[in-house]
Amino acid sequence: DGGITQSPKYLFRKEGQNVTLSCEQNLNHDAMYWYRQDPGQGLRLIYYSQIVNDFQKGDIAEGYSVSREKKESFPLTVTSAQKNPTAFYLCASSPTQGFTDTQYFGPGTRLTVL
Amino acid sequence: GDSVTQMEGPVTLSEEAFLTINCTYTATGYPSLFWYVQYPGEGLQLLLKATKADDKGSNKGFEATYRKETTSFHLEKGSVQVSDSAVYFCALRGVGIGSSYKLIFGSGTRLLVRP
């Protein structure tokens, strides 16, 4: 089945540690996105990528980093510079570079800082 | 900038009741509009969408009509089921160079349906 997978489902981190969240899609989509969701709020865009080896900052990129070395993969690293990283992280993808298509979401990773 | 406003929840209904979740937006031009649903502990699923004025999106008994004159995209369902209990997000994608790459989300409305 085609879709978006995120791992792990739950992640615990100690303060000061970097962690990397995985996002893989087998939909052959060009564009990929990372969003952050906080309780009782909508989603906010962290980073997005239109094509391999290219990515752009979203609205809340500080303390995060990404890479796009393969079309199907878009990992997100939450660095120790992110002041409040506890949140639900959602990866999404859409078919074309032009951002005119619907975005499809993965199941999410819940990150908790201990 | 672009924004989406949803009615606050939770909305609590009995099974088979009529559902309306209000959504209004602020954006230039003709944005695309979406409703997503999130079940507990899961990601978002696209429920329906509309890309131009007067379009009606529909799926699984849910409907929403793109109303340019009132800048609204209210979600409706004639008869809700317990399995519809979830959080519903209204979202838009703008048309400008600086806004077409992302979705702008409302804060979500939690729906609880009692048997």
PDB file of C-alpha atoms in Angstrom:
ATOM      1  CA  ASP A   1       0.000   0.000   0.000  1.00  0.00           C
ATOM      2  CA  GLY A   2       1.221   3.477  -0.825  1.00  0.00           C
ATOM      3  CA  GLY A   3       1.488   5.972   1.959  1.00  0.00           C
ATOM      4  CA  ILE A   4       3.575   8.001   4.367  1.00  0.00           C
ATOM      5  CA  THR A   5       5.304   6.374   7.312  1.00  0.00           C
ATOM      6  CA  GLN A   6       6.739   8.155  10.323  1.00  0.00           C
ATOM      7  CA  SER A   7       8.900   6.642  13.004  1.00  0.00           C
ATOM      8  CA  PRO A   8       9.022   6.317  15.850  1.00  0.00           C
ATOM      9  CA  LYS A   9       5.436   6.849  16.995  1.00  0.00           C
ATOM     10  CA  TYR A  10       6.607   8.023  20.419  1.00  0.00           C
ATOM     11  CA  LEU A  11       9.992   9.569  21.195  1.00  0.00           C
ATOM     12  CA  PHE A  12      11.448  10.720  24.474  1.00  0.00           C
ATOM     13  CA  ARG A  13      14.397  13.035  24.661  1.00  0.00           C
ATOM     14  CA  LYS A  14      16.481  14.461  27.436  1.00  0.00           C
ATOM     15  CA  GLU A  15      17.131  18.176  27.412  1.00  0.00           C
ATOM     16  CA  GLY A  16      20.205  19.069  25.392  1.00  0.00           C
ATOM     17  CA  GLN A  17      19.944  16.113  23.028  1.00  0.00           C
ATOM     18  CA  ASN A  18      19.332  16.207  19.298  1.00  0.00           C
ATOM     19  CA  VAL A  19      16.792  13.765  17.909  1.00  0.00           C
ATOM     20  CA  THR A  20      15.856  12.832  14.343  1.00  0.00           C
ATOM     21  CA  LEU A  21      12.325  12.003  13.233  1.00  0.00           C
ATOM     22  CA  SER A  22      11.920   9.818  10.180  1.00  0.00           C
ATOM     23  CA  CYS A  23       9.479  10.410   7.320  1.00  0.00           C
ATOM     24  CA  GLU A  24       9.278   8.121   4.296  1.00  0.00           C
ATOM     25  CA  GLN A  25       6.776   8.134   1.425  1.00  0.00           C
ATOM     26  CA  ASN A  26       6.269   5.681  -1.425  1.00  0.00           C
ATOM     27  CA  LEU A  27       3.739   7.817  -3.273  1.00  0.00           C
ATOM     28  CA  ASN A  28       6.335   9.220  -5.678  1.00  0.00           C
ATOM     29  CA  HIS A  29       5.432  12.715  -4.485  1.00  0.00           C
ATOM     30  CA  ASP A  30       7.795  15.587  -5.230  1.00  0.00           C
ATOM     31  CA  ALA A  31       6.961  17.897  -2.327  1.00  0.00           C
ATOM     32  CA  MET A  32       7.272  17.092   1.374  1.00  0.00           C
ATOM     33  CA  TYR A  33       6.522  19.064   4.522  1.00  0.00           C
ATOM     34  CA  TRP A  34       6.981  19.033   8.278  1.00  0.00           C
ATOM     35  CA  TYR A  35       4.352  20.496  10.588  1.00  0.00           C
ATOM     36  CA  ARG A  36       4.193  20.876  14.341  1.00  0.00           C
ATOM     37  CA  GLN A  37       0.956  20.489  16.320  1.00  0.00           C
ATOM     38  CA  ASP A  38       0.520  21.719  19.878  1.00  0.00           C
ATOM     39  CA  PRO A  39      -2.476  20.833  22.070  1.00  0.00           C
ATOM     40  CA  GLY A  40      -5.633  22.669  21.065  1.00  0.00           C
ATOM     41  CA  GLN A  41      -3.957  24.355  18.139  1.00  0.00           C
ATOM     42  CA  GLY A  42      -3.727  23.971  14.422  1.00  0.00           C
ATOM     43  CA  LEU A  43      -0.625  22.897  12.561  1.00  0.00           C
ATOM     44  CA  ARG A  44       2.331  25.174  11.888  1.00  0.00           C
ATOM     45  CA  LEU A  45       4.832  24.656   9.070  1.00  0.00           C
ATOM     46  CA  ILE A  46       8.448  23.965  10.048  1.00  0.00           C
ATOM     47  CA  TYR A  47      10.172  23.150   6.731  1.00  0.00           C
ATOM     48  CA  TYR A  48       9.168  22.152   3.238  1.00  0.00           C
ATOM     49  CA  SER A  49      10.899  20.721   0.184  1.00  0.00           C
ATOM     50  CA  GLN A  50       9.817  20.927  -3.427  1.00  0.00           C
ATOM     51  CA  ILE A  51      12.476  18.628  -4.831  1.00  0.00           C
ATOM     52  CA  VAL A  52      15.486  16.541  -3.879  1.00  0.00           C
ATOM     53  CA  ASN A  53      18.409  18.521  -2.451  1.00  0.00           C
ATOM     54  CA  ASP A  54      16.261  21.615  -1.948  1.00  0.00           C
ATOM     55  CA  PHE A  55      14.313  22.760   1.105  1.00  0.00           C
ATOM     56  CA  GLN A  56      12.977  25.995   2.559  1.00  0.00           C
ATOM     57  CA  LYS A  57      12.174  27.298   6.020  1.00  0.00           C
ATOM     58  CA  GLY A  58       8.569  27.546   7.068  1.00  0.00           C
ATOM     59  CA  ASP A  59       7.085  29.697   9.785  1.00  0.00           C
ATOM     60  CA  ILE A  60       8.798  28.116  12.799  1.00  0.00           C
ATOM     61  CA  ALA A  61      12.134  26.715  11.543  1.00  0.00           C
ATOM     62  CA  GLU A  62      14.320  27.889  14.438  1.00  0.00           C
ATOM     63  CA  GLY A  63      15.829  24.935  16.311  1.00  0.00           C
ATOM     64  CA  TYR A  64      15.074  22.455  13.539  1.00  0.00           C
ATOM     65  CA  SER A  65      16.998  21.110  10.543  1.00  0.00           C
ATOM     66  CA  VAL A  66      16.115  18.873   7.592  1.00  0.00           C
ATOM     67  CA  SER A  67      17.677  17.121   4.630  1.00  0.00           C
ATOM     68  CA  ARG A  68      16.272  15.829   1.340  1.00  0.00           C
ATOM     69  CA  GLU A  69      18.855  13.502  -0.158  1.00  0.00           C
ATOM     70  CA  LYS A  70      16.258  11.102  -1.580  1.00  0.00           C
ATOM     71  CA  LYS A  71      12.856  11.785  -3.074  1.00  0.00           C
ATOM     72  CA  GLU A  72      11.119   9.438  -0.675  1.00  0.00           C
ATOM     73  CA  SER A  73      12.758  10.625   2.542  1.00  0.00           C
ATOM     74  CA  PHE A  74      12.594  13.896   4.491  1.00  0.00           C
ATOM     75  CA  PRO A  75      14.009  13.493   8.035  1.00  0.00           C
ATOM     76  CA  LEU A  76      13.599  16.233  10.632  1.00  0.00           C
ATOM     77  CA  THR A  77      16.187  16.867  13.345  1.00  0.00           C
ATOM     78  CA  VAL A  78      15.067  18.617  16.495  1.00  0.00           C
ATOM     79  CA  THR A  79      18.145  20.257  17.934  1.00  0.00           C
ATOM     80  CA  SER A  80      18.931  21.359  21.458  1.00  0.00           C
ATOM     81  CA  ALA A  81      18.372  24.933  20.273  1.00  0.00           C
ATOM     82  CA  GLN A  82      14.616  24.305  20.061  1.00  0.00           C
ATOM     83  CA  LYS A  83      13.333  25.792  23.302  1.00  0.00           C
ATOM     84  CA  ASN A  84      10.054  23.925  23.582  1.00  0.00           C
ATOM     85  CA  PRO A  85      10.210  20.780  21.467  1.00  0.00           C
ATOM     86  CA  THR A  86       7.480  18.741  23.149  1.00  0.00           C
ATOM     87  CA  ALA A  87       4.783  18.441  20.475  1.00  0.00           C
ATOM     88  CA  PHE A  88       3.178  16.196  17.872  1.00  0.00           C
ATOM     89  CA  TYR A  89       5.095  16.262  14.566  1.00  0.00           C
ATOM     90  CA  LEU A  90       3.397  15.532  11.274  1.00  0.00           C
ATOM     91  CA  CYS A  91       4.993  14.894   7.920  1.00  0.00           C
ATOM     92  CA  ALA A  92       3.065  15.450   4.703  1.00  0.00           C
ATOM     93  CA  SER A  93       3.607  15.153   0.972  1.00  0.00           C
ATOM     94  CA  SER A  94       1.966  16.356  -2.235  1.00  0.00           C
ATOM     95  CA  PRO A  95       2.383  15.211  -5.817  1.00  0.00           C
ATOM     96  CA  THR A  96       3.971  18.132  -7.636  1.00  0.00           C
ATOM     97  CA  GLN A  97       6.475  20.893  -7.162  1.00  0.00           C
ATOM     98  CA  GLY A  98       3.906  23.576  -7.743  1.00  0.00           C
ATOM     99  CA  PHE A  99       2.144  23.078  -4.407  1.00  0.00           C
ATOM    100  CA  THR A 100      -1.219  23.057  -6.133  1.00  0.00           C
ATOM    101  CA  ASP A 101      -2.120  19.575  -4.994  1.00  0.00           C
ATOM    102  CA  THR A 102      -3.652  18.226  -1.848  1.00  0.00           C
ATOM    103  CA  GLN A 103      -1.279  17.426   0.999  1.00  0.00           C
ATOM    104  CA  TYR A 104      -1.413  13.944   2.503  1.00  0.00           C
ATOM    105  CA  PHE A 105      -0.297  13.328   6.064  1.00  0.00           C
ATOM    106  CA  GLY A 106       1.559  10.608   7.909  1.00  0.00           C
ATOM    107  CA  PRO A 107       0.478   9.206  11.306  1.00  0.00           C
ATOM    108  CA  GLY A 108       2.757  11.526  13.302  1.00  0.00           C
ATOM    109  CA  THR A 109       5.478  11.277  15.944  1.00  0.00           C
ATOM    110  CA  ARG A 110       4.863  12.462  19.488  1.00  0.00           C
ATOM    111  CA  LEU A 111       8.029  13.922  20.980  1.00  0.00           C
ATOM    112  CA  THR A 112       8.332  14.448  24.717  1.00  0.00           C
ATOM    113  CA  VAL A 113      11.282  16.167  26.368  1.00  0.00           C
ATOM    114  CA  LEU A 114      11.998  14.802  29.818  1.00  0.00           C
TER     115      LEU A 114
ATOM    116  CA  GLY B   1      -1.936  37.508   6.196  1.00  0.00           C
ATOM    117  CA  ASP B   2      -4.132  34.539   5.465  1.00  0.00           C
ATOM    118  CA  SER B   3      -6.000  33.032   8.380  1.00  0.00           C
ATOM    119  CA  VAL B   4      -8.715  30.511   9.273  1.00  0.00           C
ATOM    120  CA  THR B   5     -11.173  30.759  12.154  1.00  0.00           C
ATOM    121  CA  GLN B   6     -13.155  27.797  13.427  1.00  0.00           C
ATOM    122  CA  MET B   7     -15.825  27.532  16.059  1.00  0.00           C
ATOM    123  CA  GLU B   8     -14.483  26.419  19.403  1.00  0.00           C
ATOM    124  CA  GLY B   9     -15.310  23.005  20.706  1.00  0.00           C
ATOM    125  CA  PRO B  10     -16.031  20.579  21.964  1.00  0.00           C
ATOM    126  CA  VAL B  11     -19.219  20.058  20.047  1.00  0.00           C
ATOM    127  CA  THR B  12     -21.237  17.333  21.747  1.00  0.00           C
ATOM    128  CA  LEU B  13     -24.090  15.681  19.847  1.00  0.00           C
ATOM    129  CA  SER B  14     -26.260  12.623  20.143  1.00  0.00           C
ATOM    130  CA  GLU B  15     -26.067   9.991  17.449  1.00  0.00           C
ATOM    131  CA  GLU B  16     -28.118  10.857  14.330  1.00  0.00           C
ATOM    132  CA  ALA B  17     -28.092  14.578  15.131  1.00  0.00           C
ATOM    133  CA  PHE B  18     -27.294  17.217  12.495  1.00  0.00           C
ATOM    134  CA  LEU B  19     -23.771  18.618  12.545  1.00  0.00           C
ATOM    135  CA  THR B  20     -22.481  22.042  11.578  1.00  0.00           C
ATOM    136  CA  ILE B  21     -18.936  23.201  12.248  1.00  0.00           C
ATOM    137  CA  ASN B  22     -18.360  26.792  11.220  1.00  0.00           C
ATOM    138  CA  CYS B  23     -15.247  27.905   9.369  1.00  0.00           C
ATOM    139  CA  THR B  24     -14.461  31.359   8.013  1.00  0.00           C
ATOM    140  CA  TYR B  25     -11.319  32.553   6.346  1.00  0.00           C
ATOM    141  CA  THR B  26      -9.337  35.632   5.418  1.00  0.00           C
ATOM    142  CA  ALA B  27      -7.302  35.495   2.233  1.00  0.00           C
ATOM    143  CA  THR B  28      -6.735  37.372  -0.998  1.00  0.00           C
ATOM    144  CA  GLY B  29      -8.085  35.974  -4.215  1.00  0.00           C
ATOM    145  CA  TYR B  30      -9.569  32.502  -4.353  1.00  0.00           C
ATOM    146  CA  PRO B  31      -7.761  30.130  -2.009  1.00  0.00           C
ATOM    147  CA  SER B  32      -8.361  26.387  -2.018  1.00  0.00           C
ATOM    148  CA  LEU B  33     -10.247  25.188   1.058  1.00  0.00           C
ATOM    149  CA  PHE B  34     -10.004  21.890   2.895  1.00  0.00           C
ATOM    150  CA  TRP B  35     -11.458  19.947   5.790  1.00  0.00           C
ATOM    151  CA  TYR B  36      -9.188  17.425   7.497  1.00  0.00           C
ATOM    152  CA  VAL B  37     -10.131  14.994  10.259  1.00  0.00           C
ATOM    153  CA  GLN B  38      -7.855  13.711  13.022  1.00  0.00           C
ATOM    154  CA  TYR B  39      -8.763  10.643  15.056  1.00  0.00           C
ATOM    155  CA  PRO B  40      -7.140  10.222  18.484  1.00  0.00           C
ATOM    156  CA  GLY B  41      -3.398   9.631  18.277  1.00  0.00           C
ATOM    157  CA  GLU B  42      -3.353   9.702  14.485  1.00  0.00           C
ATOM    158  CA  GLY B  43      -2.343  11.990  11.653  1.00  0.00           C
ATOM    159  CA  LEU B  44      -4.683  14.088   9.550  1.00  0.00           C
ATOM    160  CA  GLN B  45      -6.883  12.611   6.844  1.00  0.00           C
ATOM    161  CA  LEU B  46      -8.306  14.689   4.029  1.00  0.00           C
ATOM    162  CA  LEU B  47     -12.077  14.735   4.366  1.00  0.00           C
ATOM    163  CA  LEU B  48     -13.062  17.019   1.493  1.00  0.00           C
ATOM    164  CA  LYS B  49     -11.931  20.026  -0.474  1.00  0.00           C
ATOM    165  CA  ALA B  50     -13.124  22.802  -2.785  1.00  0.00           C
ATOM    166  CA  THR B  51     -10.988  24.861  -5.110  1.00  0.00           C
ATOM    167  CA  LYS B  52     -13.305  27.569  -6.420  1.00  0.00           C
ATOM    168  CA  ALA B  53     -16.295  29.598  -5.357  1.00  0.00           C
ATOM    169  CA  ASP B  54     -19.629  27.731  -5.103  1.00  0.00           C
ATOM    170  CA  ASP B  55     -17.891  24.356  -5.297  1.00  0.00           C
ATOM    171  CA  LYS B  56     -19.285  21.762  -2.908  1.00  0.00           C
ATOM    172  CA  GLY B  57     -16.919  19.185  -1.479  1.00  0.00           C
ATOM    173  CA  SER B  58     -18.419  15.973  -0.153  1.00  0.00           C
ATOM    174  CA  ASN B  59     -17.244  12.692   1.324  1.00  0.00           C
ATOM    175  CA  LYS B  60     -18.643  10.070   3.734  1.00  0.00           C
ATOM    176  CA  GLY B  61     -21.843  12.071   4.229  1.00  0.00           C
ATOM    177  CA  PHE B  62     -19.982  15.297   5.050  1.00  0.00           C
ATOM    178  CA  GLU B  63     -20.419  18.381   2.869  1.00  0.00           C
ATOM    179  CA  ALA B  64     -19.029  21.899   2.692  1.00  0.00           C
ATOM    180  CA  THR B  65     -19.705  24.675   0.197  1.00  0.00           C
ATOM    181  CA  TYR B  66     -17.153  27.339  -0.748  1.00  0.00           C
ATOM    182  CA  ARG B  67     -18.938  30.659  -0.144  1.00  0.00           C
ATOM    183  CA  LYS B  68     -16.889  33.562  -1.439  1.00  0.00           C
ATOM    184  CA  GLU B  69     -19.444  36.185  -0.458  1.00  0.00           C
ATOM    185  CA  THR B  70     -19.317  35.175   3.211  1.00  0.00           C
ATOM    186  CA  THR B  71     -15.729  33.805   3.126  1.00  0.00           C
ATOM    187  CA  SER B  72     -16.987  30.606   4.704  1.00  0.00           C
ATOM    188  CA  PHE B  73     -16.605  26.841   4.310  1.00  0.00           C
ATOM    189  CA  HIS B  74     -18.882  25.326   6.951  1.00  0.00           C
ATOM    190  CA  LEU B  75     -18.828  21.564   7.459  1.00  0.00           C
ATOM    191  CA  GLU B  76     -22.180  19.746   7.674  1.00  0.00           C
ATOM    192  CA  LYS B  77     -23.458  16.224   8.095  1.00  0.00           C
ATOM    193  CA  GLY B  78     -27.061  15.214   8.273  1.00  0.00           C
ATOM    194  CA  SER B  79     -26.750  12.356  10.743  1.00  0.00           C
ATOM    195  CA  VAL B  80     -23.617  11.842  12.818  1.00  0.00           C
ATOM    196  CA  GLN B  81     -22.372   8.531  14.171  1.00  0.00           C
ATOM    197  CA  VAL B  82     -20.267   7.703  17.207  1.00  0.00           C
ATOM    198  CA  SER B  83     -17.433   6.861  14.812  1.00  0.00           C
ATOM    199  CA  ASP B  84     -17.401  10.508  13.651  1.00  0.00           C
ATOM    200  CA  SER B  85     -15.961  11.575  16.993  1.00  0.00           C
ATOM    201  CA  ALA B  86     -12.668  13.276  16.143  1.00  0.00           C
ATOM    202  CA  VAL B  87     -11.048  16.676  15.720  1.00  0.00           C
ATOM    203  CA  TYR B  88     -11.911  18.522  12.527  1.00  0.00           C
ATOM    204  CA  PHE B  89      -9.571  21.089  10.972  1.00  0.00           C
ATOM    205  CA  CYS B  90     -10.463  23.669   8.381  1.00  0.00           C
ATOM    206  CA  ALA B  91      -7.532  24.793   6.232  1.00  0.00           C
ATOM    207  CA  LEU B  92      -6.746  26.953   3.240  1.00  0.00           C
ATOM    208  CA  ARG B  93      -3.993  27.150   0.690  1.00  0.00           C
ATOM    209  CA  GLY B  94      -3.412  30.639  -0.606  1.00  0.00           C
ATOM    210  CA  VAL B  95      -2.806  31.739  -4.154  1.00  0.00           C
ATOM    211  CA  GLY B  96       0.062  34.174  -3.766  1.00  0.00           C
ATOM    212  CA  ILE B  97       3.725  33.391  -4.364  1.00  0.00           C
ATOM    213  CA  GLY B  98       4.383  33.583  -0.660  1.00  0.00           C
ATOM    214  CA  SER B  99       1.390  31.533   0.451  1.00  0.00           C
ATOM    215  CA  SER B 100       0.689  28.745  -2.023  1.00  0.00           C
ATOM    216  CA  TYR B 101       3.298  26.370  -0.602  1.00  0.00           C
ATOM    217  CA  LYS B 102       1.650  25.773   2.754  1.00  0.00           C
ATOM    218  CA  LEU B 103      -1.653  25.076   4.398  1.00  0.00           C
ATOM    219  CA  ILE B 104      -3.030  27.537   6.939  1.00  0.00           C
ATOM    220  CA  PHE B 105      -4.993  25.681   9.611  1.00  0.00           C
ATOM    221  CA  GLY B 106      -7.703  26.647  12.023  1.00  0.00           C
ATOM    222  CA  SER B 107      -7.300  25.582  15.633  1.00  0.00           C
ATOM    223  CA  GLY B 108      -9.533  22.532  15.211  1.00  0.00           C
ATOM    224  CA  THR B 109     -12.972  21.611  16.567  1.00  0.00           C
ATOM    225  CA  ARG B 110     -13.418  18.499  18.662  1.00  0.00           C
ATOM    226  CA  LEU B 111     -16.634  16.568  17.983  1.00  0.00           C
ATOM    227  CA  LEU B 112     -18.003  14.114  20.552  1.00  0.00           C
ATOM    228  CA  VAL B 113     -20.935  11.952  19.502  1.00  0.00           C
ATOM    229  CA  ARG B 114     -22.815  10.104  22.227  1.00  0.00           C
ATOM    230  CA  PRO B 115     -24.675   6.842  21.578  1.00  0.00           C
TER     231      PRO B 115
END
